Amino acid sequence: KAGVTQTPRYLIKTRGQQVTLSCSPISGHRSVSWYQQTPGQGLQFLFEYFSETQRNKGNFPGRFSGRQFSNSRSEMNVSTLELGDSALYLCASSLEGQNTGELFFGEGSRLTVL
Amino acid sequence: KQEVTQIPAALSVPEGENLVLNCSFTDSAIYNLQWFRQDPGKGLTSLLLIQSSQREQTSGRLNASLDKSSGRSTLYIAASQPGDSATYLCAVRPVPEGGSRLTFGEGTQLTVNP
């Protein structure tokens, strides 16, 4: 059974550009959530999507957005990149409706903003 | 607002030692608590998940306990090995209405010396 797949794994952008990251959840999982990990702030919640609807949103500026498609795949977009957006972006999926609520994470997309 | 604290921030032990990692949280209204392992530059690997109604979970050499009333969890690693070297993170999930938004601790960086 394939795990959570994130693409691209690494990317380098310059300030002012925009970036789109992709996440394919475990087959059958309908919830996808995104986290940002930086050395200074640790792991912070960005947003969660369930059945193509944003169910939760963290405290990030509007430059950070996301969406989920009918096949549960999700994308997140960051516009007008800033140096502080350099981070490891992690995607997690879970099989909602079951009682465990366990989250499974992908390997992440490492974004470097120059 | 939920806050999660992990102590110690770093730990170095000789191979073969048994060790305990600590996690505390401020709001006891949790759905579950999950322990993860993260290797440098990698994503998160789920180790153990404890439901709010459970007291402990075991997997191989790992045992996690949960005392929801006191807001504490411990991860016990028996007979540590160099391959256990990694950062260990605990995360709490709020009651189901909160979706799959996890609040993470800062992690404990474990080094097991041969």
mmCIF file with all atom_site columns, C-alpha atoms in Angstrom:
data_model
loop_
_atom_site.group_PDB
_atom_site.id
_atom_site.type_symbol
_atom_site.label_atom_id
_atom_site.label_alt_id
_atom_site.label_comp_id
_atom_site.label_asym_id
_atom_site.label_entity_id
_atom_site.label_seq_id
_atom_site.pdbx_PDB_ins_code
_atom_site.Cartn_x
_atom_site.Cartn_y
_atom_site.Cartn_z
_atom_site.occupancy
_atom_site.B_iso_or_equiv
_atom_site.pdbx_formal_charge
_atom_site.auth_seq_id
_atom_site.auth_comp_id
_atom_site.auth_asym_id
_atom_site.auth_atom_id
_atom_site.pdbx_PDB_model_num
ATOM 1   C CA . LYS A 1 1   ? 0.000   0.000  0.000  1.00 0.00 ? 1   LYS A CA 1
ATOM 2   C CA . ALA A 1 2   ? 1.551   3.261  -1.124 1.00 0.00 ? 2   ALA A CA 1
ATOM 3   C CA . GLY A 1 3   ? 2.135   5.934  1.491  1.00 0.00 ? 3   GLY A CA 1
ATOM 4   C CA . VAL A 1 4   ? 1.618   9.660  1.269  1.00 0.00 ? 4   VAL A CA 1
ATOM 5   C CA . THR A 1 5   ? 3.443   11.046 -1.763 1.00 0.00 ? 5   THR A CA 1
ATOM 6   C CA . GLN A 1 6   ? 4.639   14.617 -1.999 1.00 0.00 ? 6   GLN A CA 1
ATOM 7   C CA . THR A 1 7   ? 6.104   16.348 -5.041 1.00 0.00 ? 7   THR A CA 1
ATOM 8   C CA . PRO A 1 8   ? 8.452   17.942 -5.669 1.00 0.00 ? 8   PRO A CA 1
ATOM 9   C CA . ARG A 1 9   ? 10.840  16.853 -2.927 1.00 0.00 ? 9   ARG A CA 1
ATOM 10  C CA . TYR A 1 10  ? 13.133  19.838 -3.309 1.00 0.00 ? 10  TYR A CA 1
ATOM 11  C CA . LEU A 1 11  ? 12.754  23.200 -4.968 1.00 0.00 ? 11  LEU A CA 1
ATOM 12  C CA . ILE A 1 12  ? 14.456  26.544 -5.026 1.00 0.00 ? 12  ILE A CA 1
ATOM 13  C CA . LYS A 1 13  ? 12.616  29.781 -5.726 1.00 0.00 ? 13  LYS A CA 1
ATOM 14  C CA . THR A 1 14  ? 13.385  33.470 -5.509 1.00 0.00 ? 14  THR A CA 1
ATOM 15  C CA . ARG A 1 15  ? 11.536  36.114 -3.526 1.00 0.00 ? 15  ARG A CA 1
ATOM 16  C CA . GLY A 1 16  ? 8.309   37.237 -5.127 1.00 0.00 ? 16  GLY A CA 1
ATOM 17  C CA . GLN A 1 17  ? 7.725   34.018 -7.041 1.00 0.00 ? 17  GLN A CA 1
ATOM 18  C CA . GLN A 1 18  ? 4.977   31.569 -6.306 1.00 0.00 ? 18  GLN A CA 1
ATOM 19  C CA . VAL A 1 19  ? 5.096   27.828 -5.726 1.00 0.00 ? 19  VAL A CA 1
ATOM 20  C CA . THR A 1 20  ? 2.662   24.918 -5.872 1.00 0.00 ? 20  THR A CA 1
ATOM 21  C CA . LEU A 1 21  ? 3.222   21.733 -3.882 1.00 0.00 ? 21  LEU A CA 1
ATOM 22  C CA . SER A 1 22  ? 1.337   18.508 -4.429 1.00 0.00 ? 22  SER A CA 1
ATOM 23  C CA . CYS A 1 23  ? 0.242   15.741 -2.079 1.00 0.00 ? 23  CYS A CA 1
ATOM 24  C CA . SER A 1 24  ? -1.316  12.373 -2.909 1.00 0.00 ? 24  SER A CA 1
ATOM 25  C CA . PRO A 1 25  ? -2.823  10.767 0.191  1.00 0.00 ? 25  PRO A CA 1
ATOM 26  C CA . ILE A 1 26  ? -2.968  7.097  1.033  1.00 0.00 ? 26  ILE A CA 1
ATOM 27  C CA . SER A 1 27  ? -5.620  5.414  -1.055 1.00 0.00 ? 27  SER A CA 1
ATOM 28  C CA . GLY A 1 28  ? -9.007  5.769  0.597  1.00 0.00 ? 28  GLY A CA 1
ATOM 29  C CA . HIS A 1 29  ? -7.977  8.621  2.891  1.00 0.00 ? 29  HIS A CA 1
ATOM 30  C CA . ARG A 1 30  ? -10.210 11.645 2.522  1.00 0.00 ? 30  ARG A CA 1
ATOM 31  C CA . SER A 1 31  ? -8.544  14.074 4.916  1.00 0.00 ? 31  SER A CA 1
ATOM 32  C CA . VAL A 1 32  ? -5.370  15.878 3.928  1.00 0.00 ? 32  VAL A CA 1
ATOM 33  C CA . SER A 1 33  ? -3.607  18.382 6.139  1.00 0.00 ? 33  SER A CA 1
ATOM 34  C CA . TRP A 1 34  ? -0.522  20.515 5.615  1.00 0.00 ? 34  TRP A CA 1
ATOM 35  C CA . TYR A 1 35  ? 2.195   21.565 8.049  1.00 0.00 ? 35  TYR A CA 1
ATOM 36  C CA . GLN A 1 36  ? 5.182   23.871 7.858  1.00 0.00 ? 36  GLN A CA 1
ATOM 37  C CA . GLN A 1 37  ? 8.358   22.898 9.695  1.00 0.00 ? 37  GLN A CA 1
ATOM 38  C CA . THR A 1 38  ? 11.127  25.387 10.403 1.00 0.00 ? 38  THR A CA 1
ATOM 39  C CA . PRO A 1 39  ? 14.004  25.264 12.907 1.00 0.00 ? 39  PRO A CA 1
ATOM 40  C CA . GLY A 1 40  ? 12.684  28.277 14.784 1.00 0.00 ? 40  GLY A CA 1
ATOM 41  C CA . GLN A 1 41  ? 8.937   27.575 14.862 1.00 0.00 ? 41  GLN A CA 1
ATOM 42  C CA . GLY A 1 42  ? 8.814   23.806 14.766 1.00 0.00 ? 42  GLY A CA 1
ATOM 43  C CA . LEU A 1 43  ? 5.803   22.139 13.156 1.00 0.00 ? 43  LEU A CA 1
ATOM 44  C CA . GLN A 1 44  ? 2.889   24.463 12.531 1.00 0.00 ? 44  GLN A CA 1
ATOM 45  C CA . PHE A 1 45  ? -0.512  23.595 11.099 1.00 0.00 ? 45  PHE A CA 1
ATOM 46  C CA . LEU A 1 46  ? -1.411  25.291 7.824  1.00 0.00 ? 46  LEU A CA 1
ATOM 47  C CA . PHE A 1 47  ? -4.802  23.877 6.829  1.00 0.00 ? 47  PHE A CA 1
ATOM 48  C CA . GLU A 1 48  ? -6.856  20.731 6.446  1.00 0.00 ? 48  GLU A CA 1
ATOM 49  C CA . TYR A 1 49  ? -9.121  19.578 3.640  1.00 0.00 ? 49  TYR A CA 1
ATOM 50  C CA . PHE A 1 50  ? -11.824 16.972 3.796  1.00 0.00 ? 50  PHE A CA 1
ATOM 51  C CA . SER A 1 51  ? -14.017 16.042 0.835  1.00 0.00 ? 51  SER A CA 1
ATOM 52  C CA . GLU A 1 52  ? -12.759 19.041 -1.138 1.00 0.00 ? 52  GLU A CA 1
ATOM 53  C CA . THR A 1 53  ? -13.674 21.492 1.649  1.00 0.00 ? 53  THR A CA 1
ATOM 54  C CA . GLN A 1 54  ? -11.309 23.365 3.896  1.00 0.00 ? 54  GLN A CA 1
ATOM 55  C CA . ARG A 1 55  ? -12.185 22.166 7.381  1.00 0.00 ? 55  ARG A CA 1
ATOM 56  C CA . ASN A 1 56  ? -9.511  23.934 9.421  1.00 0.00 ? 56  ASN A CA 1
ATOM 57  C CA . LYS A 1 57  ? -7.061  26.746 8.914  1.00 0.00 ? 57  LYS A CA 1
ATOM 58  C CA . GLY A 1 58  ? -3.994  27.760 10.892 1.00 0.00 ? 58  GLY A CA 1
ATOM 59  C CA . ASN A 1 59  ? -2.611  31.230 11.508 1.00 0.00 ? 59  ASN A CA 1
ATOM 60  C CA . PHE A 1 60  ? -0.870  31.878 8.236  1.00 0.00 ? 60  PHE A CA 1
ATOM 61  C CA . PRO A 1 61  ? -1.298  34.846 5.878  1.00 0.00 ? 61  PRO A CA 1
ATOM 62  C CA . GLY A 1 62  ? -3.541  34.672 2.861  1.00 0.00 ? 62  GLY A CA 1
ATOM 63  C CA . ARG A 1 63  ? -0.510  34.050 0.634  1.00 0.00 ? 63  ARG A CA 1
ATOM 64  C CA . PHE A 1 64  ? -0.838  30.436 1.726  1.00 0.00 ? 64  PHE A CA 1
ATOM 65  C CA . SER A 1 65  ? -3.731  28.624 0.104  1.00 0.00 ? 65  SER A CA 1
ATOM 66  C CA . GLY A 1 66  ? -4.728  25.130 -0.790 1.00 0.00 ? 66  GLY A CA 1
ATOM 67  C CA . ARG A 1 67  ? -7.305  22.975 -2.422 1.00 0.00 ? 67  ARG A CA 1
ATOM 68  C CA . GLN A 1 68  ? -8.379  19.380 -2.644 1.00 0.00 ? 68  GLN A CA 1
ATOM 69  C CA . PHE A 1 69  ? -9.580  17.535 -5.693 1.00 0.00 ? 69  PHE A CA 1
ATOM 70  C CA . SER A 1 70  ? -12.312 14.927 -6.013 1.00 0.00 ? 70  SER A CA 1
ATOM 71  C CA . ASN A 1 71  ? -9.714  12.129 -5.873 1.00 0.00 ? 71  ASN A CA 1
ATOM 72  C CA . SER A 1 72  ? -8.501  13.549 -2.498 1.00 0.00 ? 72  SER A CA 1
ATOM 73  C CA . ARG A 1 73  ? -5.216  14.759 -3.922 1.00 0.00 ? 73  ARG A CA 1
ATOM 74  C CA . SER A 1 74  ? -4.301  18.157 -2.550 1.00 0.00 ? 74  SER A CA 1
ATOM 75  C CA . GLU A 1 75  ? -2.193  21.095 -3.570 1.00 0.00 ? 75  GLU A CA 1
ATOM 76  C CA . MET A 1 76  ? -0.957  24.036 -1.601 1.00 0.00 ? 76  MET A CA 1
ATOM 77  C CA . ASN A 1 77  ? 0.182   27.303 -3.093 1.00 0.00 ? 77  ASN A CA 1
ATOM 78  C CA . VAL A 1 78  ? 2.338   30.045 -1.693 1.00 0.00 ? 78  VAL A CA 1
ATOM 79  C CA . SER A 1 79  ? 2.338   33.330 -3.569 1.00 0.00 ? 79  SER A CA 1
ATOM 80  C CA . THR A 1 80  ? 4.762   36.246 -3.337 1.00 0.00 ? 80  THR A CA 1
ATOM 81  C CA . LEU A 1 81  ? 7.402   34.144 -1.640 1.00 0.00 ? 81  LEU A CA 1
ATOM 82  C CA . GLU A 1 82  ? 9.421   35.587 1.223  1.00 0.00 ? 82  GLU A CA 1
ATOM 83  C CA . LEU A 1 83  ? 12.730  34.397 2.638  1.00 0.00 ? 83  LEU A CA 1
ATOM 84  C CA . GLY A 1 84  ? 10.901  33.237 5.766  1.00 0.00 ? 84  GLY A CA 1
ATOM 85  C CA . ASP A 1 85  ? 8.851   30.787 3.725  1.00 0.00 ? 85  ASP A CA 1
ATOM 86  C CA . SER A 1 86  ? 11.901  28.547 3.412  1.00 0.00 ? 86  SER A CA 1
ATOM 87  C CA . ALA A 1 87  ? 10.839  25.394 5.199  1.00 0.00 ? 87  ALA A CA 1
ATOM 88  C CA . LEU A 1 88  ? 9.954   21.743 4.977  1.00 0.00 ? 88  LEU A CA 1
ATOM 89  C CA . TYR A 1 89  ? 6.299   21.442 4.003  1.00 0.00 ? 89  TYR A CA 1
ATOM 90  C CA . LEU A 1 90  ? 4.707   18.242 5.182  1.00 0.00 ? 90  LEU A CA 1
ATOM 91  C CA . CYS A 1 91  ? 1.453   16.702 4.106  1.00 0.00 ? 91  CYS A CA 1
ATOM 92  C CA . ALA A 1 92  ? -0.495  14.179 6.159  1.00 0.00 ? 92  ALA A CA 1
ATOM 93  C CA . SER A 1 93  ? -3.524  12.046 5.395  1.00 0.00 ? 93  SER A CA 1
ATOM 94  C CA . SER A 1 94  ? -5.974  10.234 7.609  1.00 0.00 ? 94  SER A CA 1
ATOM 95  C CA . LEU A 1 95  ? -8.897  7.892  7.199  1.00 0.00 ? 95  LEU A CA 1
ATOM 96  C CA . GLU A 1 96  ? -11.691 9.869  8.776  1.00 0.00 ? 96  GLU A CA 1
ATOM 97  C CA . GLY A 1 97  ? -14.678 8.026  10.126 1.00 0.00 ? 97  GLY A CA 1
ATOM 98  C CA . GLN A 1 98  ? -12.551 5.460  11.898 1.00 0.00 ? 98  GLN A CA 1
ATOM 99  C CA . ASN A 1 99  ? -11.962 5.755  15.588 1.00 0.00 ? 99  ASN A CA 1
ATOM 100 C CA . THR A 1 100 ? -8.170  5.951  15.550 1.00 0.00 ? 100 THR A CA 1
ATOM 101 C CA . GLY A 1 101 ? -7.677  9.249  13.731 1.00 0.00 ? 101 GLY A CA 1
ATOM 102 C CA . GLU A 1 102 ? -4.067  8.336  13.040 1.00 0.00 ? 102 GLU A CA 1
ATOM 103 C CA . LEU A 1 103 ? -2.178  10.672 10.725 1.00 0.00 ? 103 LEU A CA 1
ATOM 104 C CA . PHE A 1 104 ? 0.364   9.481  8.180  1.00 0.00 ? 104 PHE A CA 1
ATOM 105 C CA . PHE A 1 105 ? 2.935   11.886 6.809  1.00 0.00 ? 105 PHE A CA 1
ATOM 106 C CA . GLY A 1 106 ? 4.802   12.142 3.546  1.00 0.00 ? 106 GLY A CA 1
ATOM 107 C CA . GLU A 1 107 ? 8.513   12.831 3.124  1.00 0.00 ? 107 GLU A CA 1
ATOM 108 C CA . GLY A 1 108 ? 7.910   16.529 2.626  1.00 0.00 ? 108 GLY A CA 1
ATOM 109 C CA . SER A 1 109 ? 8.786   19.185 0.092  1.00 0.00 ? 109 SER A CA 1
ATOM 110 C CA . ARG A 1 110 ? 11.792  21.267 1.026  1.00 0.00 ? 110 ARG A CA 1
ATOM 111 C CA . LEU A 1 111 ? 11.421  24.814 -0.237 1.00 0.00 ? 111 LEU A CA 1
ATOM 112 C CA . THR A 1 112 ? 14.350  27.211 -0.313 1.00 0.00 ? 112 THR A CA 1
ATOM 113 C CA . VAL A 1 113 ? 13.623  30.855 -1.079 1.00 0.00 ? 113 VAL A CA 1
ATOM 114 C CA . LEU A 1 114 ? 16.594  32.947 -2.210 1.00 0.00 ? 114 LEU A CA 1
ATOM 115 C CA . LYS B 2 1   ? -4.845  27.263 23.270 1.00 0.00 ? 1   LYS B CA 1
ATOM 116 C CA . GLN B 2 2   ? -3.182  23.838 23.432 1.00 0.00 ? 2   GLN B CA 1
ATOM 117 C CA . GLU B 2 3   ? 0.527   23.839 24.204 1.00 0.00 ? 3   GLU B CA 1
ATOM 118 C CA . VAL B 2 4   ? 2.758   20.776 24.051 1.00 0.00 ? 4   VAL B CA 1
ATOM 119 C CA . THR B 2 5   ? 6.141   20.555 25.765 1.00 0.00 ? 5   THR B CA 1
ATOM 120 C CA . GLN B 2 6   ? 8.762   17.869 25.412 1.00 0.00 ? 6   GLN B CA 1
ATOM 121 C CA . ILE B 2 7   ? 11.549  17.244 27.884 1.00 0.00 ? 7   ILE B CA 1
ATOM 122 C CA . PRO B 2 8   ? 14.455  16.835 27.454 1.00 0.00 ? 8   PRO B CA 1
ATOM 123 C CA . ALA B 2 9   ? 15.216  18.717 24.236 1.00 0.00 ? 9   ALA B CA 1
ATOM 124 C CA . ALA B 2 10  ? 18.203  16.450 23.614 1.00 0.00 ? 10  ALA B CA 1
ATOM 125 C CA . LEU B 2 11  ? 19.396  13.180 25.057 1.00 0.00 ? 11  LEU B CA 1
ATOM 126 C CA . SER B 2 12  ? 22.545  11.157 24.480 1.00 0.00 ? 12  SER B CA 1
ATOM 127 C CA . VAL B 2 13  ? 22.800  7.605  25.816 1.00 0.00 ? 13  VAL B CA 1
ATOM 128 C CA . PRO B 2 14  ? 25.030  4.563  25.331 1.00 0.00 ? 14  PRO B CA 1
ATOM 129 C CA . GLU B 2 15  ? 23.668  1.649  23.364 1.00 0.00 ? 15  GLU B CA 1
ATOM 130 C CA . GLY B 2 16  ? 21.576  -0.777 25.392 1.00 0.00 ? 16  GLY B CA 1
ATOM 131 C CA . GLU B 2 17  ? 20.132  1.730  27.829 1.00 0.00 ? 17  GLU B CA 1
ATOM 132 C CA . ASN B 2 18  ? 16.443  2.006  28.545 1.00 0.00 ? 18  ASN B CA 1
ATOM 133 C CA . LEU B 2 19  ? 15.165  5.551  28.285 1.00 0.00 ? 19  LEU B CA 1
ATOM 134 C CA . VAL B 2 20  ? 12.071  7.691  28.756 1.00 0.00 ? 20  VAL B CA 1
ATOM 135 C CA . LEU B 2 21  ? 10.966  10.695 26.744 1.00 0.00 ? 21  LEU B CA 1
ATOM 136 C CA . ASN B 2 22  ? 8.412   13.044 28.234 1.00 0.00 ? 22  ASN B CA 1
ATOM 137 C CA . CYS B 2 23  ? 5.552   14.986 26.695 1.00 0.00 ? 23  CYS B CA 1
ATOM 138 C CA . SER B 2 24  ? 3.119   17.297 28.491 1.00 0.00 ? 24  SER B CA 1
ATOM 139 C CA . PHE B 2 25  ? 0.076   19.164 27.195 1.00 0.00 ? 25  PHE B CA 1
ATOM 140 C CA . THR B 2 26  ? -2.042  21.918 28.711 1.00 0.00 ? 26  THR B CA 1
ATOM 141 C CA . ASP B 2 27  ? -5.566  21.043 27.526 1.00 0.00 ? 27  ASP B CA 1
ATOM 142 C CA . SER B 2 28  ? -6.815  17.590 28.485 1.00 0.00 ? 28  SER B CA 1
ATOM 143 C CA . ALA B 2 29  ? -9.659  17.689 25.927 1.00 0.00 ? 29  ALA B CA 1
ATOM 144 C CA . ILE B 2 30  ? -7.792  15.563 23.431 1.00 0.00 ? 30  ILE B CA 1
ATOM 145 C CA . TYR B 2 31  ? -8.965  12.886 21.007 1.00 0.00 ? 31  TYR B CA 1
ATOM 146 C CA . ASN B 2 32  ? -5.649  11.078 20.840 1.00 0.00 ? 32  ASN B CA 1
ATOM 147 C CA . LEU B 2 33  ? -1.906  11.492 21.217 1.00 0.00 ? 33  LEU B CA 1
ATOM 148 C CA . GLN B 2 34  ? 0.564   10.334 18.619 1.00 0.00 ? 34  GLN B CA 1
ATOM 149 C CA . TRP B 2 35  ? 4.311   9.759  18.857 1.00 0.00 ? 35  TRP B CA 1
ATOM 150 C CA . PHE B 2 36  ? 6.416   10.241 15.746 1.00 0.00 ? 36  PHE B CA 1
ATOM 151 C CA . ARG B 2 37  ? 9.997   9.749  14.748 1.00 0.00 ? 37  ARG B CA 1
ATOM 152 C CA . GLN B 2 38  ? 11.787  12.069 12.328 1.00 0.00 ? 38  GLN B CA 1
ATOM 153 C CA . ASP B 2 39  ? 15.160  11.372 10.760 1.00 0.00 ? 39  ASP B CA 1
ATOM 154 C CA . PRO B 2 40  ? 17.192  14.344 9.486  1.00 0.00 ? 40  PRO B CA 1
ATOM 155 C CA . GLY B 2 41  ? 15.644  15.874 6.387  1.00 0.00 ? 41  GLY B CA 1
ATOM 156 C CA . LYS B 2 42  ? 12.861  13.297 6.317  1.00 0.00 ? 42  LYS B CA 1
ATOM 157 C CA . GLY B 2 43  ? 9.169   13.182 6.996  1.00 0.00 ? 43  GLY B CA 1
ATOM 158 C CA . LEU B 2 44  ? 7.448   11.903 10.139 1.00 0.00 ? 44  LEU B CA 1
ATOM 159 C CA . THR B 2 45  ? 7.016   8.220  10.854 1.00 0.00 ? 45  THR B CA 1
ATOM 160 C CA . SER B 2 46  ? 4.152   7.296  13.150 1.00 0.00 ? 46  SER B CA 1
ATOM 161 C CA . LEU B 2 47  ? 5.324   5.163  16.060 1.00 0.00 ? 47  LEU B CA 1
ATOM 162 C CA . LEU B 2 48  ? 2.381   4.845  18.410 1.00 0.00 ? 48  LEU B CA 1
ATOM 163 C CA . LEU B 2 49  ? -1.062  6.309  18.768 1.00 0.00 ? 49  LEU B CA 1
ATOM 164 C CA . ILE B 2 50  ? -2.967  6.352  22.056 1.00 0.00 ? 50  ILE B CA 1
ATOM 165 C CA . GLN B 2 51  ? -6.666  7.107  22.142 1.00 0.00 ? 51  GLN B CA 1
ATOM 166 C CA . SER B 2 52  ? -7.862  9.390  24.943 1.00 0.00 ? 52  SER B CA 1
ATOM 167 C CA . SER B 2 53  ? -9.594  6.429  26.610 1.00 0.00 ? 53  SER B CA 1
ATOM 168 C CA . GLN B 2 54  ? -6.433  4.314  26.647 1.00 0.00 ? 54  GLN B CA 1
ATOM 169 C CA . ARG B 2 55  ? -3.608  4.277  29.158 1.00 0.00 ? 55  ARG B CA 1
ATOM 170 C CA . GLU B 2 56  ? -0.829  2.779  27.062 1.00 0.00 ? 56  GLU B CA 1
ATOM 171 C CA . GLN B 2 57  ? 0.208   1.269  23.752 1.00 0.00 ? 57  GLN B CA 1
ATOM 172 C CA . THR B 2 58  ? 3.115   -1.005 22.909 1.00 0.00 ? 58  THR B CA 1
ATOM 173 C CA . SER B 2 59  ? 4.979   -1.776 19.717 1.00 0.00 ? 59  SER B CA 1
ATOM 174 C CA . GLY B 2 60  ? 8.122   -3.867 19.928 1.00 0.00 ? 60  GLY B CA 1
ATOM 175 C CA . ARG B 2 61  ? 10.639  -2.088 22.147 1.00 0.00 ? 61  ARG B CA 1
ATOM 176 C CA . LEU B 2 62  ? 8.432   0.995  22.409 1.00 0.00 ? 62  LEU B CA 1
ATOM 177 C CA . ASN B 2 63  ? 5.799   1.671  25.040 1.00 0.00 ? 63  ASN B CA 1
ATOM 178 C CA . ALA B 2 64  ? 3.796   4.858  25.277 1.00 0.00 ? 64  ALA B CA 1
ATOM 179 C CA . SER B 2 65  ? 1.633   5.830  28.222 1.00 0.00 ? 65  SER B CA 1
ATOM 180 C CA . LEU B 2 66  ? -1.003  8.503  28.588 1.00 0.00 ? 66  LEU B CA 1
ATOM 181 C CA . ASP B 2 67  ? -2.335  10.225 31.705 1.00 0.00 ? 67  ASP B CA 1
ATOM 182 C CA . LYS B 2 68  ? -4.907  12.578 30.280 1.00 0.00 ? 68  LYS B CA 1
ATOM 183 C CA . SER B 2 69  ? -5.963  14.047 33.600 1.00 0.00 ? 69  SER B CA 1
ATOM 184 C CA . SER B 2 70  ? -2.452  15.256 34.361 1.00 0.00 ? 70  SER B CA 1
ATOM 185 C CA . GLY B 2 71  ? -1.679  16.130 30.735 1.00 0.00 ? 71  GLY B CA 1
ATOM 186 C CA . ARG B 2 72  ? 1.288   13.824 30.408 1.00 0.00 ? 72  ARG B CA 1
ATOM 187 C CA . SER B 2 73  ? 2.592   11.101 28.121 1.00 0.00 ? 73  SER B CA 1
ATOM 188 C CA . THR B 2 74  ? 5.819   9.152  28.146 1.00 0.00 ? 74  THR B CA 1
ATOM 189 C CA . LEU B 2 75  ? 7.586   7.155  25.464 1.00 0.00 ? 75  LEU B CA 1
ATOM 190 C CA . TYR B 2 76  ? 9.689   4.334  26.841 1.00 0.00 ? 76  TYR B CA 1
ATOM 191 C CA . ILE B 2 77  ? 12.376  2.835  24.606 1.00 0.00 ? 77  ILE B CA 1
ATOM 192 C CA . ALA B 2 78  ? 13.898  -0.429 25.795 1.00 0.00 ? 78  ALA B CA 1
ATOM 193 C CA . ALA B 2 79  ? 17.394  -1.609 24.960 1.00 0.00 ? 79  ALA B CA 1
ATOM 194 C CA . SER B 2 80  ? 18.211  1.398  22.784 1.00 0.00 ? 80  SER B CA 1
ATOM 195 C CA . GLN B 2 81  ? 20.170  0.922  19.546 1.00 0.00 ? 81  GLN B CA 1
ATOM 196 C CA . PRO B 2 82  ? 22.152  3.352  17.361 1.00 0.00 ? 82  PRO B CA 1
ATOM 197 C CA . GLY B 2 83  ? 19.383  3.062  14.775 1.00 0.00 ? 83  GLY B CA 1
ATOM 198 C CA . ASP B 2 84  ? 17.010  4.674  17.282 1.00 0.00 ? 84  ASP B CA 1
ATOM 199 C CA . SER B 2 85  ? 18.903  7.962  16.878 1.00 0.00 ? 85  SER B CA 1
ATOM 200 C CA . ALA B 2 86  ? 16.381  10.499 15.593 1.00 0.00 ? 86  ALA B CA 1
ATOM 201 C CA . THR B 2 87  ? 14.101  13.290 16.764 1.00 0.00 ? 87  THR B CA 1
ATOM 202 C CA . TYR B 2 88  ? 11.001  12.100 18.576 1.00 0.00 ? 88  TYR B CA 1
ATOM 203 C CA . LEU B 2 89  ? 7.895   14.248 18.437 1.00 0.00 ? 89  LEU B CA 1
ATOM 204 C CA . CYS B 2 90  ? 4.619   13.970 20.289 1.00 0.00 ? 90  CYS B CA 1
ATOM 205 C CA . ALA B 2 91  ? 1.434   15.529 18.990 1.00 0.00 ? 91  ALA B CA 1
ATOM 206 C CA . VAL B 2 92  ? -2.079  15.843 20.349 1.00 0.00 ? 92  VAL B CA 1
ATOM 207 C CA . ARG B 2 93  ? -5.260  15.903 18.339 1.00 0.00 ? 93  ARG B CA 1
ATOM 208 C CA . PRO B 2 94  ? -8.281  17.767 19.681 1.00 0.00 ? 94  PRO B CA 1
ATOM 209 C CA . VAL B 2 95  ? -11.733 16.242 19.999 1.00 0.00 ? 95  VAL B CA 1
ATOM 210 C CA . PRO B 2 96  ? -13.225 15.241 16.616 1.00 0.00 ? 96  PRO B CA 1
ATOM 211 C CA . GLU B 2 97  ? -14.847 18.623 16.069 1.00 0.00 ? 97  GLU B CA 1
ATOM 212 C CA . GLY B 2 98  ? -11.342 20.011 15.756 1.00 0.00 ? 98  GLY B CA 1
ATOM 213 C CA . GLY B 2 99  ? -10.606 17.937 12.692 1.00 0.00 ? 99  GLY B CA 1
ATOM 214 C CA . SER B 2 100 ? -7.154  16.469 12.250 1.00 0.00 ? 100 SER B CA 1
ATOM 215 C CA . ARG B 2 101 ? -5.276  19.550 13.410 1.00 0.00 ? 101 ARG B CA 1
ATOM 216 C CA . LEU B 2 102 ? -2.326  18.352 15.483 1.00 0.00 ? 102 LEU B CA 1
ATOM 217 C CA . THR B 2 103 ? -0.376  20.411 17.979 1.00 0.00 ? 103 THR B CA 1
ATOM 218 C CA . PHE B 2 104 ? 3.241   19.298 18.156 1.00 0.00 ? 104 PHE B CA 1
ATOM 219 C CA . GLY B 2 105 ? 5.917   19.544 20.788 1.00 0.00 ? 105 GLY B CA 1
ATOM 220 C CA . GLU B 2 106 ? 9.382   20.788 19.867 1.00 0.00 ? 106 GLU B CA 1
ATOM 221 C CA . GLY B 2 107 ? 10.772  17.272 19.930 1.00 0.00 ? 107 GLY B CA 1
ATOM 222 C CA . THR B 2 108 ? 13.523  15.365 21.737 1.00 0.00 ? 108 THR B CA 1
ATOM 223 C CA . GLN B 2 109 ? 16.687  14.759 19.738 1.00 0.00 ? 109 GLN B CA 1
ATOM 224 C CA . LEU B 2 110 ? 17.972  11.329 20.722 1.00 0.00 ? 110 LEU B CA 1
ATOM 225 C CA . THR B 2 111 ? 21.488  10.069 20.073 1.00 0.00 ? 111 THR B CA 1
ATOM 226 C CA . VAL B 2 112 ? 22.354  6.471  20.889 1.00 0.00 ? 112 VAL B CA 1
ATOM 227 C CA . ASN B 2 113 ? 26.101  5.920  20.934 1.00 0.00 ? 113 ASN B CA 1
ATOM 228 C CA . PRO B 2 114 ? 27.566  2.532  19.941 1.00 0.00 ? 114 PRO B CA 1
#
